[in-house]
Short mmCIF file of N, CA, C and O in Angstrom, two decimals:
data_model
loop_
_atom_site.label_atom_id
_atom_site.label_comp_id
_atom_site.label_asym_id
_atom_site.label_seq_id
_atom_site.Cartn_x
_atom_site.Cartn_y
_atom_site.Cartn_z
N MET A 1 -42.47 -28.51 -54.93
CA MET A 1 -41.74 -28.28 -56.25
C MET A 1 -40.26 -27.28 -55.12
O MET A 1 -40.29 -27.15 -54.19
N LEU A 2 -38.95 -27.17 -55.78
CA LEU A 2 -37.99 -26.79 -55.33
C LEU A 2 -37.46 -25.18 -55.30
O LEU A 2 -37.62 -24.55 -56.20
N ALA A 3 -37.57 -24.18 -53.80
CA ALA A 3 -37.30 -23.05 -53.63
C ALA A 3 -36.16 -23.00 -54.31
O ALA A 3 -35.19 -23.76 -52.87
N LEU A 4 -35.48 -21.90 -54.72
CA LEU A 4 -34.28 -21.69 -55.10
C LEU A 4 -33.19 -21.12 -53.55
O LEU A 4 -34.12 -20.37 -52.98
N GLU A 5 -32.39 -21.42 -53.13
CA GLU A 5 -31.72 -19.80 -52.05
C GLU A 5 -31.58 -18.66 -52.92
O GLU A 5 -31.99 -17.88 -51.57
N ASN A 6 -31.07 -18.25 -53.45
CA ASN A 6 -30.56 -17.00 -53.67
C ASN A 6 -31.71 -16.77 -55.38
O ASN A 6 -33.06 -17.25 -56.01
N GLU A 7 -31.80 -15.22 -54.69
CA GLU A 7 -33.28 -14.68 -55.71
C GLU A 7 -32.18 -14.24 -57.56
O GLU A 7 -31.71 -14.46 -57.59
N VAL A 8 -33.41 -15.41 -58.15
CA VAL A 8 -33.19 -15.36 -59.75
C VAL A 8 -34.24 -14.36 -60.45
O VAL A 8 -34.14 -14.66 -61.46
N GLY A 9 -34.57 -13.36 -60.14
CA GLY A 9 -35.71 -13.11 -61.20
C GLY A 9 -36.22 -11.69 -60.20
O GLY A 9 -36.38 -11.86 -58.48
N HIS A 10 -37.39 -11.64 -60.51
CA HIS A 10 -38.35 -10.74 -59.90
C HIS A 10 -39.77 -11.30 -59.45
O HIS A 10 -39.90 -12.37 -60.45
N CYS A 11 -39.54 -11.65 -58.15
CA CYS A 11 -41.24 -12.28 -58.16
C CYS A 11 -42.15 -11.56 -58.02
O CYS A 11 -42.98 -10.59 -57.63
N HIS A 12 -43.39 -12.34 -58.61
CA HIS A 12 -44.86 -11.44 -58.67
C HIS A 12 -46.16 -12.55 -58.06
O HIS A 12 -46.46 -13.43 -59.15
N ASP A 13 -45.81 -13.28 -57.50
CA ASP A 13 -46.26 -13.99 -56.78
C ASP A 13 -48.02 -13.10 -55.92
O ASP A 13 -47.70 -12.14 -55.58
N ALA A 14 -48.79 -13.67 -56.52
CA ALA A 14 -50.13 -13.37 -56.23
C ALA A 14 -50.76 -13.28 -54.52
O ALA A 14 -50.11 -14.10 -53.89
N ALA A 15 -51.15 -11.96 -54.27
CA ALA A 15 -51.60 -11.80 -53.06
C ALA A 15 -52.76 -12.85 -52.97
O ALA A 15 -53.56 -13.53 -53.22
N PRO A 16 -52.69 -13.08 -51.49
CA PRO A 16 -53.82 -13.86 -51.11
C PRO A 16 -55.23 -13.27 -51.65
O PRO A 16 -55.08 -11.61 -51.04
N GLY A 17 -56.31 -14.06 -52.33
CA GLY A 17 -57.49 -13.55 -52.39
C GLY A 17 -57.13 -13.30 -53.93
O GLY A 17 -58.04 -12.47 -54.33
N ASP A 18 -55.83 -12.60 -55.01
CA ASP A 18 -56.17 -11.99 -55.90
C ASP A 18 -56.72 -13.19 -56.99
O ASP A 18 -56.35 -14.17 -56.91
N ASP A 19 -57.15 -12.93 -58.29
CA ASP A 19 -57.03 -14.08 -59.48
C ASP A 19 -56.07 -13.75 -60.47
O ASP A 19 -55.80 -12.65 -61.46
N PRO A 20 -55.13 -14.84 -59.83
CA PRO A 20 -53.78 -14.64 -60.92
C PRO A 20 -54.69 -14.67 -62.97
O PRO A 20 -53.79 -14.55 -63.15
N GLY A 21 -55.17 -15.39 -63.05
CA GLY A 21 -55.59 -15.70 -64.34
C GLY A 21 -56.20 -14.13 -64.98
O GLY A 21 -56.49 -14.00 -66.01
N ARG A 22 -56.37 -13.34 -63.71
CA ARG A 22 -56.92 -11.70 -65.02
C ARG A 22 -56.05 -10.93 -65.60
O ARG A 22 -56.66 -10.40 -65.96
N ASP A 23 -54.80 -11.19 -65.25
CA ASP A 23 -54.14 -10.47 -65.78
C ASP A 23 -53.62 -10.58 -66.68
O ASP A 23 -52.84 -10.43 -67.67
N GLY A 24 -54.27 -11.93 -67.55
CA GLY A 24 -53.98 -12.22 -68.82
C GLY A 24 -52.44 -12.81 -69.33
O GLY A 24 -52.48 -14.46 -70.21
N GLY A 25 -51.27 -12.29 -68.56
CA GLY A 25 -50.23 -13.56 -68.89
C GLY A 25 -50.29 -14.63 -68.09
O GLY A 25 -49.39 -15.42 -68.33
N ASN A 26 -50.85 -14.97 -66.92
CA ASN A 26 -51.20 -15.73 -65.93
C ASN A 26 -52.19 -16.56 -66.88
O ASN A 26 -52.60 -17.72 -66.21
N GLU A 27 -53.10 -16.58 -67.45
CA GLU A 27 -54.47 -17.14 -67.88
C GLU A 27 -54.13 -18.58 -68.35
O GLU A 27 -54.98 -19.48 -67.87
N VAL A 28 -53.62 -18.41 -69.04
CA VAL A 28 -52.81 -20.64 -69.56
C VAL A 28 -52.21 -21.14 -68.17
O VAL A 28 -52.96 -21.73 -68.00
N VAL A 29 -51.48 -20.43 -67.25
CA VAL A 29 -51.05 -21.22 -65.74
C VAL A 29 -52.17 -21.68 -65.38
O VAL A 29 -52.74 -22.48 -64.54
N GLN A 30 -52.96 -20.12 -64.87
CA GLN A 30 -54.07 -20.40 -64.15
C GLN A 30 -54.83 -21.76 -64.78
O GLN A 30 -55.69 -22.79 -63.61
N LYS A 31 -55.60 -21.93 -66.28
CA LYS A 31 -55.77 -23.05 -66.85
C LYS A 31 -55.31 -23.99 -66.50
O LYS A 31 -56.30 -25.43 -66.29
N PHE A 32 -54.51 -24.44 -66.14
CA PHE A 32 -53.71 -25.66 -66.03
C PHE A 32 -53.92 -25.86 -64.54
O PHE A 32 -53.41 -26.64 -63.20
N GLY A 33 -54.94 -24.61 -63.59
CA GLY A 33 -54.94 -24.91 -62.16
C GLY A 33 -53.12 -24.83 -61.07
O GLY A 33 -53.40 -25.34 -60.61
N ILE A 34 -52.35 -24.79 -61.66
CA ILE A 34 -50.62 -24.29 -60.83
C ILE A 34 -50.89 -22.72 -60.43
O ILE A 34 -49.20 -22.79 -59.50
N ALA A 35 -51.79 -22.31 -60.42
CA ALA A 35 -50.95 -20.54 -60.59
C ALA A 35 -50.96 -20.76 -58.95
O ALA A 35 -50.05 -20.36 -58.31
N GLY A 36 -51.95 -21.23 -58.37
CA GLY A 36 -52.01 -20.69 -57.15
C GLY A 36 -51.07 -21.86 -56.20
O GLY A 36 -49.66 -21.52 -54.84
N LEU A 37 -49.97 -22.84 -56.87
CA LEU A 37 -48.66 -23.70 -56.39
C LEU A 37 -47.76 -23.02 -57.10
O LEU A 37 -46.70 -23.48 -56.23
N LEU A 38 -47.97 -21.87 -57.86
CA LEU A 38 -46.28 -21.71 -58.22
C LEU A 38 -45.87 -20.33 -57.04
O LEU A 38 -46.26 -19.17 -56.59
N HIS A 39 -45.07 -20.34 -56.89
CA HIS A 39 -44.01 -18.99 -55.58
C HIS A 39 -43.02 -18.92 -56.89
O HIS A 39 -41.91 -19.72 -57.87
N CYS A 40 -42.95 -17.83 -56.24
CA CYS A 40 -40.78 -17.17 -57.06
C CYS A 40 -40.08 -18.14 -56.86
O CYS A 40 -39.98 -18.66 -55.36
N ASN A 41 -38.82 -18.41 -57.92
CA ASN A 41 -37.69 -18.59 -57.38
C ASN A 41 -38.18 -20.41 -57.62
O ASN A 41 -36.89 -21.19 -56.46
N GLU A 42 -38.78 -21.09 -57.26
CA GLU A 42 -38.95 -22.34 -57.76
C GLU A 42 -39.17 -23.20 -59.05
O GLU A 42 -38.86 -22.41 -60.20
N LEU A 43 -38.12 -24.16 -59.13
CA LEU A 43 -37.97 -24.93 -60.51
C LEU A 43 -39.86 -25.51 -60.86
O LEU A 43 -40.27 -26.32 -59.79
N LEU A 44 -40.08 -25.65 -61.92
CA LEU A 44 -40.79 -26.29 -62.04
C LEU A 44 -40.80 -27.79 -62.76
O LEU A 44 -40.03 -27.27 -64.09
N LEU A 45 -41.34 -28.96 -62.63
CA LEU A 45 -40.65 -29.77 -63.29
C LEU A 45 -42.22 -30.48 -64.09
O LEU A 45 -43.68 -30.86 -63.41
N THR A 46 -42.06 -30.81 -65.35
CA THR A 46 -43.48 -31.14 -65.60
C THR A 46 -43.18 -31.83 -67.26
O THR A 46 -41.95 -31.73 -68.20
N THR A 47 -44.12 -32.67 -67.55
CA THR A 47 -43.86 -33.64 -68.56
C THR A 47 -44.40 -32.68 -70.59
O THR A 47 -43.24 -32.70 -70.78
N GLY A 48 -44.65 -31.58 -69.84
CA GLY A 48 -44.96 -30.48 -70.88
C GLY A 48 -45.85 -31.42 -72.36
O GLY A 48 -46.34 -30.39 -72.45
N GLU A 49 -46.71 -32.85 -71.60
CA GLU A 49 -47.27 -32.60 -72.81
C GLU A 49 -48.70 -31.81 -72.74
O GLU A 49 -49.28 -31.72 -74.09
N ALA A 50 -48.95 -31.74 -71.60
CA ALA A 50 -50.66 -30.31 -72.17
C ALA A 50 -49.87 -29.06 -72.91
O ALA A 50 -50.99 -28.54 -73.83
N VAL A 51 -48.82 -29.03 -72.49
CA VAL A 51 -48.33 -27.94 -73.45
C VAL A 51 -48.64 -27.75 -74.67
O VAL A 51 -48.70 -26.91 -75.54
N PHE A 52 -47.73 -28.59 -75.31
CA PHE A 52 -47.16 -28.61 -76.06
C PHE A 52 -48.11 -29.21 -76.92
O PHE A 52 -48.40 -29.88 -78.91
N HIS A 53 -49.58 -29.56 -76.20
CA HIS A 53 -51.07 -29.54 -77.58
C HIS A 53 -51.77 -28.42 -77.11
O HIS A 53 -52.49 -28.11 -78.16
N LEU A 54 -51.03 -27.31 -77.07
CA LEU A 54 -51.73 -25.98 -78.36
C LEU A 54 -50.98 -25.29 -78.30
O LEU A 54 -50.43 -25.70 -79.13
N LYS A 55 -51.49 -23.93 -79.25
CA LYS A 55 -51.37 -23.35 -79.89
C LYS A 55 -50.52 -22.46 -79.75
O LYS A 55 -49.86 -22.79 -78.70
N PRO A 56 -49.55 -22.83 -81.25
CA PRO A 56 -48.33 -22.16 -80.36
C PRO A 56 -48.38 -20.84 -79.53
O PRO A 56 -47.34 -20.63 -78.97
N GLU A 57 -48.93 -19.91 -79.85
CA GLU A 57 -49.23 -18.34 -78.97
C GLU A 57 -49.69 -19.10 -77.85
O GLU A 57 -49.25 -17.93 -76.76
N ALA A 58 -50.53 -20.02 -77.27
CA ALA A 58 -50.78 -20.62 -75.84
C ALA A 58 -49.31 -20.60 -75.53
O ALA A 58 -49.57 -20.73 -74.13
N GLN A 59 -48.47 -21.97 -75.69
CA GLN A 59 -47.13 -22.38 -75.56
C GLN A 59 -46.43 -21.14 -74.97
O GLN A 59 -45.83 -21.13 -74.00
N LEU A 60 -46.05 -20.19 -76.12
CA LEU A 60 -45.49 -18.97 -75.88
C LEU A 60 -46.10 -18.12 -74.55
O LEU A 60 -45.45 -17.84 -73.62
N ALA A 61 -47.52 -18.22 -74.22
CA ALA A 61 -48.23 -17.74 -73.32
C ALA A 61 -47.48 -17.81 -72.65
O ALA A 61 -47.05 -17.39 -71.27
N TYR A 62 -48.06 -19.07 -72.20
CA TYR A 62 -47.78 -20.45 -70.81
C TYR A 62 -46.23 -19.86 -70.24
O TYR A 62 -46.12 -19.56 -68.95
N LEU A 63 -45.68 -20.12 -71.52
CA LEU A 63 -43.49 -19.34 -71.27
C LEU A 63 -43.45 -18.04 -70.18
O LEU A 63 -42.89 -17.70 -68.98
N ASP A 64 -44.59 -16.82 -71.10
CA ASP A 64 -44.40 -15.51 -70.20
C ASP A 64 -45.09 -15.53 -69.31
O ASP A 64 -44.47 -14.68 -67.76
N SER A 65 -46.14 -16.56 -68.56
CA SER A 65 -46.84 -16.56 -67.11
C SER A 65 -45.98 -17.23 -66.45
O SER A 65 -46.13 -16.59 -65.45
N LEU A 66 -45.84 -18.28 -66.56
CA LEU A 66 -44.13 -18.36 -65.60
C LEU A 66 -43.26 -17.54 -65.08
O LEU A 66 -42.98 -17.70 -64.44
N SER A 67 -42.67 -17.03 -66.86
CA SER A 67 -41.37 -15.84 -66.36
C SER A 67 -42.59 -15.19 -65.21
O SER A 67 -41.80 -14.58 -64.72
N GLU A 68 -43.52 -14.66 -65.32
CA GLU A 68 -43.88 -12.99 -64.34
C GLU A 68 -44.53 -14.08 -63.37
O GLU A 68 -44.71 -12.61 -62.33
N ARG A 69 -44.78 -14.54 -62.92
CA ARG A 69 -44.40 -15.04 -61.90
C ARG A 69 -43.38 -15.77 -61.13
O ARG A 69 -43.46 -15.87 -60.29
N GLY A 70 -42.53 -15.63 -61.67
CA GLY A 70 -40.90 -15.58 -60.81
C GLY A 70 -40.38 -17.33 -61.08
O GLY A 70 -39.40 -17.21 -60.07
N VAL A 71 -41.06 -18.24 -61.11
CA VAL A 71 -40.37 -19.81 -62.23
C VAL A 71 -39.25 -19.24 -62.27
O VAL A 71 -38.83 -18.28 -63.12
N ALA A 72 -38.23 -19.93 -61.10
CA ALA A 72 -36.33 -20.77 -61.53
C ALA A 72 -36.20 -20.42 -63.04
O ALA A 72 -35.92 -20.54 -63.79
N ALA A 73 -37.02 -21.54 -63.57
CA ALA A 73 -36.92 -22.81 -64.84
C ALA A 73 -37.52 -23.95 -64.61
O ALA A 73 -38.00 -24.33 -63.61
N LEU A 74 -38.32 -24.12 -66.04
CA LEU A 74 -38.51 -24.44 -66.24
C LEU A 74 -38.13 -25.97 -67.30
O LEU A 74 -37.36 -26.05 -68.01
N LEU A 75 -38.29 -27.46 -65.94
CA LEU A 75 -37.73 -28.85 -66.13
C LEU A 75 -39.26 -29.30 -66.73
O LEU A 75 -39.93 -29.73 -66.70
N LEU A 76 -38.79 -29.93 -68.08
CA LEU A 76 -39.40 -30.67 -69.36
C LEU A 76 -38.34 -32.16 -68.99
O LEU A 76 -36.97 -32.78 -69.95
N GLU A 77 -39.53 -32.91 -68.73
CA GLU A 77 -39.18 -34.49 -68.71
C GLU A 77 -40.78 -34.84 -69.40
O GLU A 77 -41.38 -36.28 -69.02
N PRO A 78 -40.00 -35.11 -70.75
CA PRO A 78 -40.96 -36.02 -72.07
C PRO A 78 -41.92 -37.10 -71.60
O PRO A 78 -40.65 -37.85 -71.05
N LEU A 79 -43.13 -37.94 -71.91
CA LEU A 79 -43.64 -38.98 -71.82
C LEU A 79 -42.71 -39.73 -72.58
O LEU A 79 -42.26 -41.39 -72.22
N VAL A 80 -42.42 -39.37 -73.58
CA VAL A 80 -42.04 -40.33 -74.80
C VAL A 80 -40.79 -39.70 -75.05
O VAL A 80 -40.85 -38.22 -75.76
N PRO A 81 -39.57 -40.46 -75.27
CA PRO A 81 -38.24 -39.47 -75.18
C PRO A 81 -38.74 -38.87 -76.55
O PRO A 81 -37.55 -37.86 -77.38
N GLU A 82 -38.95 -39.00 -77.25
CA GLU A 82 -39.37 -38.74 -79.55
C GLU A 82 -39.75 -37.32 -78.83
O GLU A 82 -39.61 -36.95 -80.43
N THR A 83 -40.18 -36.91 -77.77
CA THR A 83 -40.94 -35.97 -78.26
C THR A 83 -39.77 -34.52 -78.31
O THR A 83 -39.02 -34.39 -77.85
N ARG A 84 -40.49 -33.97 -79.05
CA ARG A 84 -39.79 -32.86 -79.97
C ARG A 84 -40.76 -31.13 -79.17
O ARG A 84 -41.36 -31.18 -79.07
N ILE A 85 -39.31 -30.62 -78.34
CA ILE A 85 -39.64 -28.68 -78.07
C ILE A 85 -39.98 -28.19 -79.06
O ILE A 85 -38.33 -28.15 -80.04
N PRO A 86 -40.77 -27.58 -79.43
CA PRO A 86 -40.79 -26.79 -80.51
C PRO A 86 -39.65 -25.66 -80.35
O PRO A 86 -39.35 -25.25 -79.70
N ALA A 87 -38.81 -25.35 -81.44
CA ALA A 87 -37.59 -24.72 -81.25
C ALA A 87 -38.53 -23.35 -81.36
O ALA A 87 -37.81 -22.26 -80.86
N ARG A 88 -39.30 -23.22 -82.01
CA ARG A 88 -40.11 -20.94 -81.60
C ARG A 88 -40.33 -21.50 -79.74
O ARG A 88 -39.93 -20.41 -79.38
N PHE A 89 -40.32 -22.48 -79.33
CA PHE A 89 -40.75 -22.34 -77.95
C PHE A 89 -39.48 -21.79 -77.08
O PHE A 89 -39.02 -21.39 -76.06
N ILE A 90 -38.32 -22.56 -77.43
CA ILE A 90 -36.66 -22.70 -76.86
C ILE A 90 -36.80 -20.77 -76.98
O ILE A 90 -35.57 -20.32 -76.15
N GLU A 91 -36.76 -20.51 -78.38
CA GLU A 91 -35.99 -19.17 -78.61
C GLU A 91 -37.06 -18.45 -78.11
O GLU A 91 -36.58 -17.33 -77.25
N HIS A 92 -38.12 -18.35 -77.51
CA HIS A 92 -39.20 -17.61 -77.16
C HIS A 92 -38.69 -17.39 -75.59
O HIS A 92 -38.55 -16.67 -74.90
N ALA A 93 -38.34 -18.60 -75.20
CA ALA A 93 -37.72 -18.74 -73.36
C ALA A 93 -36.26 -17.84 -73.18
O ALA A 93 -36.36 -17.65 -72.56
N GLN A 94 -35.68 -18.36 -74.23
CA GLN A 94 -34.21 -17.59 -74.46
C GLN A 94 -34.64 -16.10 -74.85
O GLN A 94 -33.97 -15.26 -74.05
N GLN A 95 -35.49 -15.72 -75.13
CA GLN A 95 -35.89 -14.37 -75.33
C GLN A 95 -35.93 -13.18 -73.76
O GLN A 95 -36.03 -12.17 -73.93
N ILE A 96 -36.77 -14.31 -73.53
CA ILE A 96 -37.45 -13.74 -72.11
C ILE A 96 -37.04 -13.80 -71.06
O ILE A 96 -37.07 -13.50 -70.16
N GLY A 97 -35.65 -14.64 -71.48
CA GLY A 97 -34.97 -15.19 -70.38
C GLY A 97 -36.04 -16.13 -69.15
O GLY A 97 -34.57 -16.25 -67.81
N GLN A 98 -35.95 -16.59 -70.14
CA GLN A 98 -36.83 -18.17 -68.62
C GLN A 98 -36.27 -19.43 -68.68
O GLN A 98 -36.45 -20.03 -70.85
N PRO A 99 -35.31 -19.69 -68.08
CA PRO A 99 -34.29 -20.83 -67.92
C PRO A 99 -35.46 -21.98 -68.29
O PRO A 99 -36.49 -22.32 -67.75
N VAL A 100 -35.26 -22.98 -69.53
CA VAL A 100 -36.01 -24.13 -69.91
C VAL A 100 -34.63 -25.16 -70.08
O VAL A 100 -33.67 -24.84 -70.89
N PHE A 101 -34.92 -26.53 -69.18
CA PHE A 101 -34.03 -27.72 -69.11
C PHE A 101 -34.81 -29.07 -69.58
O PHE A 101 -36.28 -29.47 -68.99
N ARG A 102 -34.39 -30.03 -71.01
CA ARG A 102 -35.17 -30.60 -70.83
C ARG A 102 -34.70 -32.18 -70.15
O ARG A 102 -33.10 -31.84 -70.46
N LEU A 103 -35.39 -32.59 -69.34
CA LEU A 103 -34.63 -33.64 -68.91
C LEU A 103 -33.93 -35.34 -69.65
O LEU A 103 -35.41 -36.02 -69.89
N GLU A 104 -33.16 -35.63 -70.31
CA GLU A 104 -33.24 -36.96 -70.66
C GLU A 104 -33.70 -38.30 -70.31
O GLU A 104 -33.69 -39.19 -70.91
N VAL A 105 -33.57 -38.44 -68.66
CA VAL A 105 -33.50 -39.33 -68.29
C VAL A 105 -34.90 -39.66 -67.20
O VAL A 105 -35.38 -38.16 -66.81
N THR A 106 -35.49 -40.85 -66.46
CA THR A 106 -36.58 -40.36 -65.65
C THR A 106 -36.14 -39.94 -64.34
O THR A 106 -35.28 -40.65 -63.92
N VAL A 107 -36.65 -38.72 -63.88
CA VAL A 107 -35.97 -38.44 -62.43
C VAL A 107 -37.51 -39.23 -61.77
O VAL A 107 -38.54 -38.78 -61.52
N PRO A 108 -36.19 -39.72 -60.65
CA PRO A 108 -37.09 -40.56 -59.72
C PRO A 108 -37.89 -39.23 -58.23
O PRO A 108 -37.75 -39.11 -57.31
N PHE A 109 -38.97 -38.87 -59.12
CA PHE A 109 -39.11 -37.48 -58.41
C PHE A 109 -39.74 -38.08 -56.91
O PHE A 109 -39.12 -37.02 -55.89
N VAL A 110 -40.64 -38.72 -56.59
CA VAL A 110 -40.74 -39.03 -55.15
C VAL A 110 -39.15 -39.17 -54.49
O VAL A 110 -39.69 -38.94 -53.28
N GLU A 111 -38.87 -40.43 -55.00
CA GLU A 111 -37.95 -40.12 -54.15
C GLU A 111 -37.08 -38.75 -53.76
O GLU A 111 -35.81 -38.75 -52.83
N LEU A 112 -36.70 -38.02 -55.10
CA LEU A 112 -35.99 -37.33 -54.75
C LEU A 112 -36.72 -35.81 -53.81
O LEU A 112 -35.98 -35.45 -52.81
N ALA A 113 -38.29 -36.08 -54.08
CA ALA A 113 -38.61 -35.37 -53.02
C ALA A 113 -38.48 -35.64 -51.31
O ALA A 113 -38.39 -34.91 -50.33
N GLU A 114 -38.43 -36.68 -51.17
CA GLU A 114 -38.41 -37.30 -49.82
C GLU A 114 -36.89 -36.99 -49.12
O GLU A 114 -36.71 -36.87 -47.98
N ARG A 115 -35.72 -37.44 -50.44
CA ARG A 115 -34.66 -37.37 -49.93
C ARG A 115 -34.39 -35.53 -49.57
O ARG A 115 -33.55 -34.84 -48.69
N THR A 116 -34.78 -35.14 -50.51
CA THR A 116 -34.89 -32.97 -49.86
C THR A 116 -35.51 -32.54 -48.79
O THR A 116 -35.56 -31.86 -47.77
N ASN A 117 -36.65 -33.50 -48.66
CA ASN A 117 -37.40 -33.16 -47.31
C ASN A 117 -36.67 -33.74 -46.30
O ASN A 117 -36.28 -32.36 -45.01
N ARG A 118 -36.02 -34.48 -46.35
CA ARG A 118 -35.10 -35.37 -44.71
C ARG A 118 -34.17 -34.54 -44.83
O ARG A 118 -34.05 -33.96 -43.61
N ARG A 119 -33.78 -33.99 -45.44
CA ARG A 119 -32.29 -32.62 -45.58
C ARG A 119 -32.45 -31.03 -45.04
O ARG A 119 -31.90 -31.01 -44.18
N ILE A 120 -33.85 -30.77 -45.40
CA ILE A 120 -34.73 -29.39 -45.35
C ILE A 120 -34.59 -30.09 -43.34
O ILE A 120 -34.18 -29.57 -42.51
N VAL A 121 -35.85 -31.34 -43.23
CA VAL A 121 -35.41 -31.58 -42.03
C VAL A 121 -34.05 -31.61 -40.43
O VAL A 121 -34.28 -31.12 -39.26
N SER A 122 -33.20 -32.53 -41.14
CA SER A 122 -32.20 -32.24 -40.59
C SER A 122 -32.02 -31.39 -40.43
O SER A 122 -30.40 -31.05 -39.36
N GLU A 123 -31.57 -30.37 -41.70
CA GLU A 123 -30.63 -28.74 -41.12
C GLU A 123 -31.86 -28.31 -40.75
O GLU A 123 -31.39 -27.28 -39.84
N HIS A 124 -32.66 -28.22 -39.97
CA HIS A 124 -32.91 -27.33 -39.15
C HIS A 124 -34.00 -28.00 -37.84
O HIS A 124 -34.60 -27.27 -36.95
N ALA A 125 -33.15 -29.31 -37.60
CA ALA A 125 -33.68 -29.65 -36.27
C ALA A 125 -32.27 -29.23 -35.52
O ALA A 125 -31.56 -28.52 -35.26
#
């Protein structure tokens, strides 16, 4: 995940030993096993396939939990180009101020991560 330089909202990272799945809102994120990986002001890149197979209420809870964790934005890169993002999902994201973007082209994630890492290392050398 890629951290943003400037703060983009309220951060609610779990302290070591906390169970982020206990507060209800993070339950869906915990279910996917990513709660411990999420930190404030990061972009989350996902296909969204597992999320869009959930019941609509659980999809909205997923968005709520990302917002509560301080995720800067959700980037969706569907496996199938015809995958439709439910209108209710988009509307809820707008209501809670959680940016959601759909990537129309495949992002070479490994190449992007390698370039990002090299840049970070060279800037700190």
